Tab-separated table of C-alpha atoms in Angstrom:
chain	number	residue	atom	x	y	z
A	1409	UNK	CA	0.000	0.000	0.000
A	1410	UNK	CA	1.283	3.499	-0.838
A	1411	UNK	CA	1.993	5.757	2.191
A	1412	UNK	CA	-1.070	7.771	3.329
A	1413	UNK	CA	-1.524	10.529	5.884
A	1414	UNK	CA	-4.123	12.081	8.195
A	1415	UNK	CA	-4.911	15.814	8.004
A	1416	UNK	CA	-6.589	17.255	11.102
A	1417	UNK	CA	-8.808	20.294	10.834
A	1418	UNK	CA	-10.218	21.718	14.076
A	1419	UNK	CA	-10.216	20.001	17.456
A	1420	UNK	CA	-10.782	16.207	17.721
A	1421	UNK	CA	-9.575	14.550	20.931
A	1422	UNK	CA	-9.365	11.010	19.526
A	1423	UNK	CA	-7.368	11.991	16.395
A	1424	UNK	CA	-3.994	11.102	17.912
A	1425	UNK	CA	-5.143	7.647	18.981
A	1426	UNK	CA	-6.630	7.005	15.524
A	1427	UNK	CA	-3.333	7.983	13.858
A	1428	UNK	CA	-1.513	5.624	16.188
A	1429	UNK	CA	-3.913	2.745	15.508
A	1430	UNK	CA	-3.570	3.284	11.724
A	1431	UNK	CA	0.173	3.852	11.976
A	1432	UNK	CA	-0.128	7.043	9.908
A	1433	UNK	CA	1.238	10.529	10.361
A	1434	UNK	CA	-1.064	13.252	11.690
A	1435	UNK	CA	-0.836	16.773	10.224
A	1436	UNK	CA	-2.844	19.476	12.121
A	1437	UNK	CA	-3.418	22.204	9.490
A	1438	UNK	CA	-5.475	25.272	8.895
A	1439	UNK	CA	-8.080	25.078	6.144
A	1440	UNK	CA	-6.087	27.121	3.635
A	1441	UNK	CA	-2.987	25.021	4.238
A	1442	UNK	CA	-5.069	21.865	3.925
A	1443	UNK	CA	-6.222	22.893	0.448
A	1444	UNK	CA	-2.606	23.390	-0.631
A	1445	UNK	CA	-1.626	20.055	0.912
A	1446	UNK	CA	-4.184	18.295	-1.249
A	1447	UNK	CA	-2.166	19.194	-4.362
A	1448	UNK	CA	1.138	17.742	-3.111
A	1449	UNK	CA	0.201	15.128	-0.543
A	1450	UNK	CA	0.194	11.364	-1.094
A	1451	UNK	CA	-3.474	10.983	-0.137
A	1452	UNK	CA	-5.268	9.889	2.972
A	1453	UNK	CA	-8.014	11.203	5.279
A	1454	UNK	CA	-9.119	14.649	6.398
A	1455	UNK	CA	-10.455	14.522	9.931
A	1456	UNK	CA	-12.816	17.309	10.900
A	1457	UNK	CA	-15.735	17.976	13.316
A	1458	UNK	CA	-19.315	18.174	12.033
A	1459	UNK	CA	-19.323	21.938	12.569
A	1460	UNK	CA	-16.901	22.312	9.576
A	1461	UNK	CA	-19.072	20.393	7.080
A	1462	UNK	CA	-19.942	23.703	5.406
A	1463	UNK	CA	-16.221	24.087	4.488
A	1464	UNK	CA	-16.288	20.617	2.924
A	1465	UNK	CA	-19.402	21.436	0.934
A	1466	UNK	CA	-17.776	24.635	-0.333
A	1467	UNK	CA	-14.624	22.815	-1.552
A	1468	UNK	CA	-16.040	19.387	-2.491
A	1469	UNK	CA	-15.180	19.778	-6.208
A	1470	UNK	CA	-11.505	20.202	-5.354
A	1471	UNK	CA	-11.625	17.468	-2.739
A	1472	UNK	CA	-12.977	15.042	-5.346
A	1473	UNK	CA	-9.963	15.665	-7.595
A	1474	UNK	CA	-7.405	14.271	-5.122
A	1475	UNK	CA	-6.983	10.949	-3.307
A	1476	UNK	CA	-8.248	12.191	0.026
A	1477	UNK	CA	-11.348	11.130	1.907
A	1478	UNK	CA	-13.234	13.033	4.604
A	1479	UNK	CA	-14.140	11.503	7.985
A	1480	UNK	CA	-16.640	13.715	9.823
A	1481	UNK	CA	-16.865	13.421	13.633
A	1482	UNK	CA	-20.412	14.078	14.831
A	1483	UNK	CA	-23.524	12.519	16.323
A	1484	UNK	CA	-26.170	13.883	13.945
A	1485	UNK	CA	-26.602	13.082	10.244
A	1486	UNK	CA	-25.347	15.748	7.872
A	1487	UNK	CA	-28.057	17.293	5.741
A	1488	UNK	CA	-27.897	17.503	2.830
A	1489	UNK	CA	-25.375	14.644	2.444
A	1490	UNK	CA	-21.954	15.595	1.156
A	1491	UNK	CA	-21.353	15.006	-2.562
A	1492	UNK	CA	-17.887	13.471	-2.146
A	1493	UNK	CA	-16.393	10.296	-3.585
A	1494	UNK	CA	-14.933	9.253	-0.236
A	1495	UNK	CA	-16.500	10.354	3.025
A	1496	UNK	CA	-18.157	8.929	6.100
A	1497	UNK	CA	-19.623	9.966	9.459
A	1498	UNK	CA	-18.454	8.588	12.818
A	1499	UNK	CA	-19.250	9.250	16.488
A	1500	UNK	CA	-16.385	10.607	18.626
A	1501	UNK	CA	-17.246	8.376	21.586
A	1502	UNK	CA	-16.965	5.137	19.652
A	1503	UNK	CA	-13.261	4.562	18.810
A	1504	UNK	CA	-13.797	1.034	17.383
A	1505	UNK	CA	-16.434	2.332	14.955
A	1506	UNK	CA	-14.192	5.270	14.027
A	1507	UNK	CA	-11.237	2.949	13.358
A	1508	UNK	CA	-13.409	0.640	11.263
A	1509	UNK	CA	-14.788	3.477	9.132
A	1510	UNK	CA	-11.386	5.090	8.733
A	1511	UNK	CA	-9.933	1.793	7.480
A	1512	UNK	CA	-12.879	1.411	5.084
A	1513	UNK	CA	-12.248	4.856	3.597
A	1514	UNK	CA	-8.505	4.250	3.309
A	1515	UNK	CA	-9.069	0.890	1.585
A	1516	UNK	CA	-11.425	2.509	-0.927
A	1517	UNK	CA	-8.873	5.265	-1.589
A	1518	UNK	CA	-6.066	2.735	-1.970
A	1519	UNK	CA	-8.155	0.543	-4.263
A	1520	UNK	CA	-9.090	3.537	-6.374
A	1521	UNK	CA	-5.425	4.530	-6.520
A	1522	UNK	CA	-4.420	1.030	-7.652
A	1523	UNK	CA	-7.250	0.906	-10.169
A	1524	UNK	CA	-6.146	4.296	-11.405
A	1525	UNK	CA	-2.576	3.056	-11.792
A	1526	UNK	CA	-3.746	-0.075	-13.580
A	1527	UNK	CA	-6.042	1.996	-15.744
A	1528	UNK	CA	-3.123	4.250	-16.619
A	1529	UNK	CA	-0.935	1.230	-17.359
A	1530	UNK	CA	-3.735	-0.250	-19.431
A	1531	UNK	CA	-4.130	3.002	-21.353
A	1532	UNK	CA	-0.380	3.109	-21.975
A	1533	UNK	CA	-0.384	-0.553	-22.994
A	1534	UNK	CA	-3.382	0.008	-25.250
A	1535	UNK	CA	-1.729	3.051	-26.799
A	1536	UNK	CA	1.460	1.059	-27.385
A	1537	UNK	CA	-0.531	-1.841	-28.858
A	1538	UNK	CA	-2.462	0.537	-31.101
A	1539	UNK	CA	0.802	2.094	-32.217
A	1540	UNK	CA	2.309	-1.323	-32.921
A	1541	UNK	CA	-0.889	-2.315	-34.728
A	1542	UNK	CA	-0.684	0.801	-36.851
A	1543	UNK	CA	2.980	0.115	-37.621
A	1544	UNK	CA	2.138	-3.530	-38.429
A	1545	UNK	CA	-0.756	-2.487	-40.669
A	1546	UNK	CA	1.535	-0.120	-42.499
A	1547	UNK	CA	4.162	-2.822	-42.923
A	1548	UNK	CA	1.487	-5.240	-44.139
A	1549	UNK	CA	0.263	-2.643	-46.606
A	1550	UNK	CA	3.805	-2.133	-47.891
A	1551	UNK	CA	4.315	-5.900	-48.110
A	1552	UNK	CA	1.043	-6.307	-50.032
A	1553	UNK	CA	2.052	-3.576	-52.429
A	1554	UNK	CA	5.493	-5.136	-52.855
A	1555	UNK	CA	3.929	-8.590	-53.328
A	1556	UNK	CA	1.386	-7.298	-55.845
A	1557	UNK	CA	4.133	-5.454	-57.727
A	1558	UNK	CA	6.352	-8.554	-57.722
A	1559	UNK	CA	3.465	-10.741	-58.903
A	1560	UNK	CA	2.615	-8.236	-61.616
A	1561	UNK	CA	6.225	-8.111	-62.792
A	1562	UNK	CA	6.417	-11.918	-62.674
A	1563	UNK	CA	3.216	-12.203	-64.735
A	1564	UNK	CA	4.502	-9.668	-67.240
A	1565	UNK	CA	7.831	-11.495	-67.504
A	1566	UNK	CA	6.035	-14.823	-67.857
A	1567	UNK	CA	3.716	-13.412	-70.531
A	1568	UNK	CA	6.673	-11.872	-72.375
A	1569	UNK	CA	8.587	-15.144	-72.133
A	1570	UNK	CA	5.621	-17.129	-73.433
A	1571	UNK	CA	5.064	-14.640	-76.249
A	1572	UNK	CA	8.709	-14.731	-77.309
A	1573	UNK	CA	8.843	-18.517	-77.031
A	1574	UNK	CA	5.733	-18.848	-79.207
A	1575	UNK	CA	7.132	-16.397	-81.762
A	1576	UNK	CA	10.497	-18.182	-81.796
A	1577	UNK	CA	8.980	-21.640	-82.069
A	1578	UNK	CA	7.074	-20.827	-85.254
A	1579	UNK	CA	10.155	-20.079	-87.402
A	1580	UNK	CA	12.061	-22.931	-85.738
A	1581	UNK	CA	9.365	-25.360	-86.866
A	1582	UNK	CA	9.668	-23.923	-90.358
A	1583	UNK	CA	13.449	-24.363	-90.313
A	1584	UNK	CA	13.113	-27.929	-89.020
A	1585	UNK	CA	10.601	-28.711	-91.762
A	1586	UNK	CA	12.961	-27.423	-94.430
A	1587	UNK	CA	15.849	-29.371	-92.881
A	1588	UNK	CA	13.703	-32.497	-93.007
A	1589	UNK	CA	12.890	-31.876	-96.659
A	1590	UNK	CA	16.503	-31.128	-97.515
A	1591	UNK	CA	17.652	-34.329	-95.774
A	1592	UNK	CA	15.751	-36.356	-98.405
A	1593	UNK	CA	17.542	-34.791	-101.340
A	1594	UNK	CA	20.689	-36.100	-103.001
A	1595	UNK	CA	23.736	-35.067	-100.915
A	1596	UNK	CA	27.341	-36.080	-100.549
A	1597	UNK	CA	28.704	-37.308	-97.226
A	1598	UNK	CA	29.923	-33.909	-96.010
A	1599	UNK	CA	26.549	-32.319	-96.730
A	1600	UNK	CA	24.793	-35.119	-94.847
A	1601	UNK	CA	26.995	-34.410	-91.811
A	1602	UNK	CA	26.126	-30.718	-92.027
A	1603	UNK	CA	22.397	-31.490	-92.194
A	1604	UNK	CA	22.663	-33.911	-89.254
A	1605	UNK	CA	24.421	-31.299	-87.110
A	1606	UNK	CA	21.875	-28.664	-88.140
A	1607	UNK	CA	18.987	-30.994	-87.315
A	1608	UNK	CA	20.367	-31.822	-83.871
A	1609	UNK	CA	20.988	-28.169	-83.069
A	1610	UNK	CA	17.453	-27.301	-84.163
A	1611	UNK	CA	15.984	-30.100	-82.063
A	1612	UNK	CA	17.952	-28.906	-79.046
A	1613	UNK	CA	16.752	-25.331	-79.564
A	1614	UNK	CA	13.168	-26.496	-80.038
A	1615	UNK	CA	13.408	-28.557	-76.847
A	1616	UNK	CA	14.558	-25.491	-74.895
A	1617	UNK	CA	11.759	-23.318	-76.308
A	1618	UNK	CA	9.140	-25.979	-75.533
A	1619	UNK	CA	10.553	-26.264	-72.009
A	1620	UNK	CA	10.184	-22.525	-71.487
A	1621	UNK	CA	6.599	-22.621	-72.737
A	1622	UNK	CA	5.705	-25.538	-70.465
A	1623	UNK	CA	7.322	-23.848	-67.471
A	1624	UNK	CA	5.494	-20.600	-68.206
A	1625	UNK	CA	2.144	-22.403	-68.219
A	1626	UNK	CA	2.976	-24.191	-64.970
A	1627	UNK	CA	4.071	-20.973	-63.255
A	1628	UNK	CA	0.913	-19.215	-64.416
A	1629	UNK	CA	-1.239	-22.024	-62.974
A	1630	UNK	CA	-2.776	-22.720	-66.383
A	1631	UNK	CA	-2.142	-26.469	-66.311
A	1632	UNK	CA	-5.095	-28.584	-65.190
A	1633	UNK	CA	-5.701	-32.306	-65.090
A	1634	UNK	CA	-7.781	-33.752	-67.921
A	1635	UNK	CA	-8.273	-37.413	-67.014
A	1636	UNK	CA	-9.509	-39.714	-69.763
A	1637	UNK	CA	-9.354	-43.398	-70.584
A	1638	UNK	CA	-6.180	-44.365	-72.438
A	1639	UNK	CA	-4.280	-47.439	-73.550
A	1640	UNK	CA	-1.016	-47.760	-71.600
A	1641	UNK	CA	0.336	-50.393	-74.012
A	1642	UNK	CA	-0.108	-48.046	-76.954
A	1643	UNK	CA	1.721	-45.264	-75.129
A	1644	UNK	CA	4.608	-47.578	-74.162
A	1645	UNK	CA	4.844	-48.727	-77.761
A	1646	UNK	CA	4.963	-45.120	-78.881
A	1647	UNK	CA	7.789	-44.393	-76.420
A	1648	UNK	CA	9.707	-47.443	-77.575
A	1649	UNK	CA	9.416	-46.458	-81.222
A	1650	UNK	CA	10.399	-42.881	-80.340
A	1651	UNK	CA	13.521	-43.563	-78.273
A	1652	UNK	CA	14.833	-46.703	-79.959
A	1653	UNK	CA	16.344	-44.861	-82.984
A	1654	UNK	CA	17.838	-42.191	-80.680
A	1655	UNK	CA	19.419	-44.863	-78.504
A	1656	UNK	CA	20.792	-46.785	-81.489
A	1657	UNK	CA	22.559	-43.650	-82.692
A	1658	UNK	CA	24.552	-43.649	-79.446
A	1659	UNK	CA	24.980	-47.415	-79.343
A	1660	UNK	CA	22.599	-47.757	-76.390
A	1661	UNK	CA	19.676	-50.042	-75.667
A	1662	UNK	CA	16.100	-49.228	-74.697
A	1663	UNK	CA	14.119	-51.826	-72.770
A	1664	UNK	CA	10.500	-51.494	-71.679
A	1665	UNK	CA	9.285	-53.970	-69.070
A	1666	UNK	CA	5.573	-54.086	-68.329
A	1667	UNK	CA	4.127	-56.389	-65.695
A	1668	UNK	CA	1.297	-58.651	-66.763
A	1669	UNK	CA	-1.992	-59.212	-65.016
A	1670	UNK	CA	-3.903	-56.067	-65.968
A	1671	UNK	CA	-5.568	-54.819	-69.135
A	1672	UNK	CA	-3.491	-51.669	-69.650
A	1673	UNK	CA	-6.553	-49.442	-69.948
A	1674	UNK	CA	-6.240	-46.679	-67.346
A	1675	UNK	CA	-7.930	-43.420	-66.369
A	1676	UNK	CA	-5.580	-40.452	-66.184
A	1677	UNK	CA	-4.041	-37.524	-68.001
A	1678	UNK	CA	-2.136	-39.362	-70.730
A	1679	UNK	CA	-0.448	-36.288	-72.314
A	1680	UNK	CA	1.054	-35.257	-68.967
A	1681	UNK	CA	2.173	-38.809	-68.202
A	1682	UNK	CA	3.772	-39.003	-71.647
A	1683	UNK	CA	5.530	-35.677	-71.081
A	1684	UNK	CA	6.906	-36.897	-67.738
A	1685	UNK	CA	8.245	-40.116	-69.244
A	1686	UNK	CA	9.656	-38.351	-72.320
A	1687	UNK	CA	11.584	-35.966	-70.056
A	1688	UNK	CA	12.908	-38.743	-67.816
A	1689	UNK	CA	13.840	-41.059	-70.688
A	1690	UNK	CA	15.341	-38.186	-72.677
A	1691	UNK	CA	17.530	-37.249	-69.710
A	1692	UNK	CA	18.543	-40.868	-69.255
A	1693	UNK	CA	19.686	-41.116	-72.891
A	1694	UNK	CA	21.382	-37.716	-72.785
A	1695	UNK	CA	23.563	-38.570	-69.802
A	1696	UNK	CA	24.326	-42.215	-70.587
A	1697	UNK	CA	27.430	-43.098	-72.592
A	1698	UNK	CA	27.219	-46.905	-72.522
A	1699	UNK	CA	24.645	-49.524	-71.658
A	1700	UNK	CA	21.145	-48.144	-71.958
A	1701	UNK	CA	17.942	-47.368	-70.141
A	1702	UNK	CA	15.026	-49.411	-68.848
A	1703	UNK	CA	11.430	-48.317	-68.286
A	1704	UNK	CA	9.626	-50.650	-65.885
A	1705	UNK	CA	5.878	-50.451	-65.332
A	1706	UNK	CA	3.970	-52.307	-62.632
A	1707	UNK	CA	0.495	-51.884	-61.141
A	1708	UNK	CA	-0.154	-51.169	-57.475
A	1709	UNK	CA	-2.957	-53.484	-56.418
A	1710	UNK	CA	-5.174	-53.137	-53.357
A	1711	UNK	CA	-8.156	-55.362	-52.706
A	1712	UNK	CA	-7.723	-57.013	-56.082
A	1713	UNK	CA	-8.019	-53.708	-57.953
A	1714	UNK	CA	-5.413	-51.536	-59.636
A	1715	UNK	CA	-5.237	-48.287	-57.633
A	1716	UNK	CA	-2.038	-46.844	-59.050
A	1717	UNK	CA	0.958	-47.345	-61.294
A	1718	UNK	CA	4.649	-47.516	-60.482
A	1719	UNK	CA	6.953	-46.433	-63.306
A	1720	UNK	CA	10.743	-46.609	-63.001
A	1721	UNK	CA	13.232	-45.106	-65.452
A	1722	UNK	CA	16.718	-46.499	-64.798
A	1723	UNK	CA	19.889	-45.752	-66.746
A	1724	UNK	CA	23.492	-46.965	-66.653
A	1725	UNK	CA	25.037	-43.496	-66.725
A	1726	UNK	CA	27.628	-41.940	-64.441
A	1727	UNK	CA	25.190	-41.375	-61.605
A	1728	UNK	CA	24.667	-38.299	-59.476
A	1729	UNK	CA	26.492	-37.300	-56.290
A	1730	UNK	CA	24.335	-37.514	-53.173
A	1731	UNK	CA	24.805	-33.830	-52.311
A	1732	UNK	CA	23.462	-32.793	-55.732
A	1733	UNK	CA	20.259	-34.877	-55.718
A	1734	UNK	CA	18.238	-32.335	-53.627
A	1735	UNK	CA	18.845	-29.674	-56.312
A	1736	UNK	CA	17.889	-31.850	-59.268
A	1737	UNK	CA	14.394	-30.388	-59.494
A	1738	UNK	CA	15.389	-26.725	-59.132
A	1739	UNK	CA	14.512	-24.657	-62.231
A	1740	UNK	CA	17.423	-23.778	-64.540
A	1741	UNK	CA	19.878	-25.913	-62.552
A	1742	UNK	CA	21.985	-28.678	-64.038
A	1743	UNK	CA	24.403	-31.203	-62.585
A	1744	UNK	CA	27.870	-29.715	-63.063
A	1745	UNK	CA	29.628	-32.748	-64.472
A	1746	UNK	CA	26.921	-33.025	-67.127
A	1747	UNK	CA	27.315	-29.401	-68.167
A	1748	UNK	CA	29.209	-30.108	-71.373
A	1749	UNK	CA	27.989	-28.301	-74.446
A	1750	UNK	CA	26.694	-31.542	-75.861
A	1751	UNK	CA	24.393	-31.981	-72.883
A	1752	UNK	CA	23.249	-28.414	-72.403
A	1753	UNK	CA	19.520	-27.818	-72.141
A	1754	UNK	CA	17.118	-25.375	-70.582
A	1755	UNK	CA	17.522	-26.872	-67.114
A	1756	UNK	CA	13.724	-27.082	-66.821
A	1757	UNK	CA	13.029	-30.717	-67.715
A	1758	UNK	CA	13.122	-32.186	-64.201
A	1759	UNK	CA	11.508	-29.091	-62.671
A	1760	UNK	CA	8.592	-29.579	-65.078
A	1761	UNK	CA	8.466	-33.281	-64.221
A	1762	UNK	CA	8.221	-32.508	-60.497
A	1763	UNK	CA	5.428	-29.956	-61.014
A	1764	UNK	CA	3.451	-32.326	-63.260
A	1765	UNK	CA	3.796	-35.152	-60.731
A	1766	UNK	CA	2.503	-32.825	-57.998
A	1767	UNK	CA	-0.437	-31.786	-60.183
A	1768	UNK	CA	-1.227	-35.463	-60.782
A	1769	UNK	CA	-0.973	-36.035	-56.975
A	1770	UNK	CA	1.789	-38.568	-57.354
A	1771	UNK	CA	5.180	-39.208	-55.786
A	1772	UNK	CA	8.657	-39.013	-57.312
A	1773	UNK	CA	11.799	-40.525	-55.827
A	1774	UNK	CA	15.402	-40.526	-57.030
A	1775	UNK	CA	18.150	-42.981	-56.205
A	1776	UNK	CA	21.620	-42.742	-57.675
A	1777	UNK	CA	25.122	-43.998	-57.098
A	1778	UNK	CA	28.287	-42.752	-58.767
A	1779	UNK	CA	29.245	-45.107	-61.574
A	1780	UNK	CA	26.056	-47.161	-61.213
A	1781	UNK	CA	23.472	-44.943	-62.911
A	1782	UNK	CA	20.311	-43.236	-61.743
A	1783	UNK	CA	16.758	-44.418	-61.126
A	1784	UNK	CA	13.669	-42.212	-61.085
A	1785	UNK	CA	10.644	-43.934	-59.545
A	1786	UNK	CA	7.240	-42.452	-60.214
A	1787	UNK	CA	4.034	-43.503	-58.422
A	1788	UNK	CA	0.750	-42.138	-59.788
A	1789	UNK	CA	-2.864	-42.797	-58.716
A	1790	UNK	CA	-4.027	-44.154	-62.088
A	1791	UNK	CA	-6.983	-46.517	-61.876
A	1792	UNK	CA	-7.659	-49.380	-64.238
A	1793	UNK	CA	-10.660	-49.424	-66.548
A	1794	UNK	CA	-12.113	-52.916	-66.365
A	1795	UNK	CA	-12.762	-54.135	-69.882
A	1796	UNK	CA	-13.242	-57.488	-71.487
A	1797	UNK	CA	-9.867	-58.564	-72.859
A	1798	UNK	CA	-11.352	-60.179	-75.934
A	1799	UNK	CA	-13.283	-56.976	-76.606
A	1800	UNK	CA	-10.109	-54.888	-76.323
A	1801	UNK	CA	-8.228	-57.287	-78.588
A	1802	UNK	CA	-11.018	-57.221	-81.187
A	1803	UNK	CA	-11.054	-53.414	-81.097
A	1804	UNK	CA	-7.299	-53.165	-81.666
A	1805	UNK	CA	-7.473	-55.889	-84.314
A	1806	UNK	CA	-10.241	-54.034	-86.129
A	1807	UNK	CA	-8.145	-50.854	-86.061
A	1808	UNK	CA	-5.241	-52.744	-87.637
A	1809	UNK	CA	-7.369	-54.325	-90.349
A	1810	UNK	CA	-9.037	-51.023	-91.265
A	1811	UNK	CA	-5.765	-49.136	-91.257
A	1812	UNK	CA	-3.972	-51.829	-93.241
A	1813	UNK	CA	-6.686	-51.864	-95.918
A	1814	UNK	CA	-6.989	-48.103	-96.295
A	1815	UNK	CA	-3.212	-47.622	-96.063
A	1816	UNK	CA	-2.479	-50.027	-98.934
A	1817	UNK	CA	-5.109	-48.297	-101.076
A	1818	UNK	CA	-3.688	-44.828	-100.251
A	1819	UNK	CA	-0.122	-45.915	-101.075
A	1820	UNK	CA	-1.064	-47.383	-104.474
A	1821	UNK	CA	-3.213	-44.378	-105.383
A	1822	UNK	CA	-0.530	-41.911	-104.270
A	1823	UNK	CA	2.135	-43.627	-106.360
A	1824	UNK	CA	-0.083	-43.368	-109.461
A	1825	UNK	CA	-0.909	-39.674	-108.839
A	1826	UNK	CA	2.755	-38.808	-108.279
A	1827	UNK	CA	3.836	-40.492	-111.498
A	1828	UNK	CA	1.054	-38.691	-113.381
A	1829	UNK	CA	1.748	-35.330	-111.727
A	1830	UNK	CA	-1.846	-35.132	-110.446
A	1831	UNK	CA	-0.976	-32.834	-107.517
A	1832	UNK	CA	-4.515	-31.898	-106.305
A	1833	UNK	CA	-5.575	-35.549	-106.136
A	1834	UNK	CA	-2.315	-36.487	-104.402
A	1835	UNK	CA	-2.727	-33.677	-101.877
A	1836	UNK	CA	-6.263	-34.823	-101.044
A	1837	UNK	CA	-5.078	-38.405	-100.454
A	1838	UNK	CA	-2.168	-37.219	-98.312
A	1839	UNK	CA	-4.607	-35.292	-96.105
A	1840	UNK	CA	-6.882	-38.285	-95.619
A	1841	UNK	CA	-3.935	-40.610	-94.961
A	1842	UNK	CA	-2.534	-38.148	-92.400
A	1843	UNK	CA	-5.866	-37.921	-90.544
A	1844	UNK	CA	-6.086	-41.715	-90.367
A	1845	UNK	CA	-2.589	-41.875	-88.857
A	1846	UNK	CA	-3.300	-39.108	-86.352
A	1847	UNK	CA	-6.465	-40.867	-85.188
A	1848	UNK	CA	-4.346	-43.840	-84.081
A	1849	UNK	CA	-1.518	-41.684	-82.694
A	1850	UNK	CA	1.172	-42.331	-85.330
A	1851	UNK	CA	3.002	-39.011	-85.269
A	1852	UNK	CA	6.023	-40.172	-87.299
A	1853	UNK	CA	3.757	-41.184	-90.168
A	1854	UNK	CA	1.946	-37.844	-89.971
A	1855	UNK	CA	5.258	-35.936	-90.124
A	1856	UNK	CA	6.404	-37.896	-93.164
A	1857	UNK	CA	3.086	-37.162	-94.901
A	1858	UNK	CA	3.421	-33.447	-93.992
A	1859	UNK	CA	6.863	-33.380	-95.606
A	1860	UNK	CA	5.464	-35.035	-98.729
A	1861	UNK	CA	2.559	-32.585	-98.852
A	1862	UNK	CA	4.937	-29.604	-98.579
A	1863	UNK	CA	6.976	-30.805	-101.574
A	1864	UNK	CA	4.095	-31.677	-103.909
A	1865	UNK	CA	4.417	-29.711	-107.145
A	1866	UNK	CA	7.735	-28.176	-106.081
A	1867	UNK	CA	10.056	-31.085	-106.809
A	1868	UNK	CA	10.520	-33.686	-109.496
A	1869	UNK	CA	8.322	-36.784	-109.407
A	1870	UNK	CA	11.367	-38.906	-108.564
A	1871	UNK	CA	11.964	-36.921	-105.360
A	1872	UNK	CA	8.287	-37.233	-104.425
A	1873	UNK	CA	8.413	-40.993	-105.007
A	1874	UNK	CA	11.471	-41.210	-102.739
A	1875	UNK	CA	9.495	-39.405	-100.044
A	1876	UNK	CA	6.614	-41.814	-100.602
A	1877	UNK	CA	9.005	-44.666	-99.786
A	1878	UNK	CA	9.707	-42.942	-96.456
A	1879	UNK	CA	5.946	-42.701	-95.861
A	1880	UNK	CA	5.565	-46.394	-96.591
A	1881	UNK	CA	8.332	-47.264	-94.115
A	1882	UNK	CA	6.550	-45.392	-91.331
A	1883	UNK	CA	3.267	-47.007	-92.370
A	1884	UNK	CA	4.777	-50.526	-91.991
A	1885	UNK	CA	6.124	-49.539	-88.557
A	1886	UNK	CA	2.637	-48.361	-87.601
A	1887	UNK	CA	1.171	-51.732	-88.541
A	1888	UNK	CA	3.808	-53.460	-86.370
A	1889	UNK	CA	2.859	-51.192	-83.464
A	1890	UNK	CA	-0.815	-52.099	-83.850
A	1891	UNK	CA	0.148	-55.774	-83.734
A	1892	UNK	CA	2.135	-55.052	-80.564
A	1893	UNK	CA	-0.901	-53.401	-78.972
A	1894	UNK	CA	-3.149	-56.341	-79.868
A	1895	UNK	CA	-0.647	-58.783	-78.386
A	1896	UNK	CA	-0.535	-56.939	-75.045
A	1897	UNK	CA	-4.313	-56.576	-75.003
A	1898	UNK	CA	-4.585	-60.366	-75.124
A	1899	UNK	CA	-1.775	-60.887	-72.587
A	1900	UNK	CA	-3.332	-58.366	-70.119
């Protein structure tokens, strides 16, 4: 309790004993001195006889401003009652009652003082909190503005990057088309080497541009899942036909192992799955000097049903150091020892793979050991579509029979039109043949037909017939791929 005091006005015989009982100092003062003491004193009680109540009434406004109470000594009630915050009436001849009422007044004054202190502390704390809140709100506003500006700049950069990549890709495709056409003309060995180098450089540049476009779409959040039914065996066959020639150029092998016991018809986003596997297998070939790569596919079965697929791409390359594996999926980052000019790329392939796997709600793990190669294991929640195996086989068989019949007719008719120089008729047949190939997913055949269509009427008939032989080669490969699909449909 803070130290209080007793101020005595007038004559009260029991004042000294009361001060002793309360253990407080007693200050006998005149009324004018008492008013001055109120302004500097610590607080306490003013003791006065009932005859001086008029003085209290005259100065009650000032008395209410300070922590002092008034204890009036008298036997009769005071009328009208005093309008003070702290006051009481006691009888001079009853010391116990006087002590009790004095303590009650002092406790009220002390409590009010403590409440006042706490209120002041609370006001100061509230003011400080409000100030901090204002500072925090200002910082949050600045952060929001900075974030919005950064997001706007990122969007603008992404849009500019996508625009430039689109604009660059168009002429690159034109250059690659002309390179493809030129590669089918008569050339000596040195010219063939030049064309091969030009083709590889163009493919590398096109790969980088496509990577930038894919990354831009992922960063902009414009990539969504589009699950549909698809034939896994057909996609694996397509991958095998795609990577086998690339591997043979480097003296490598490509092996695709698919577990049996399921039909191969799944529900999922096939284009994204294909893009993931193309990136992983392309990396495996790029960084493997001897041996080859293996793609293993196995179903994850729960309760007798296929609930997911496990796909593993393993190579026999140099492997990756353990401290570099965590950075493999960082955008624009490449393993240092693979940074030779022959292996340069955009550095986005694995970053795109990771994002696509996340979008498909799958898991991706990497294991590698120096000198032993690298293995990427992909687990995706792809469910099986239960179909009758005989029905699937008949469907694939019907596709092969229809395509074989129409293809033979198109080839014979095209050869006759080319020899006769009937370019409009040849162009119409090429278009129909190309649509038939696209329907079954034979992109190589479609590209060969596009090259033939571009040269119709611009080259000699002999050159067109040579291109037709290339079309026929891709057509025979397509028939083999349909047979492969039918075989797996029966084995599933």
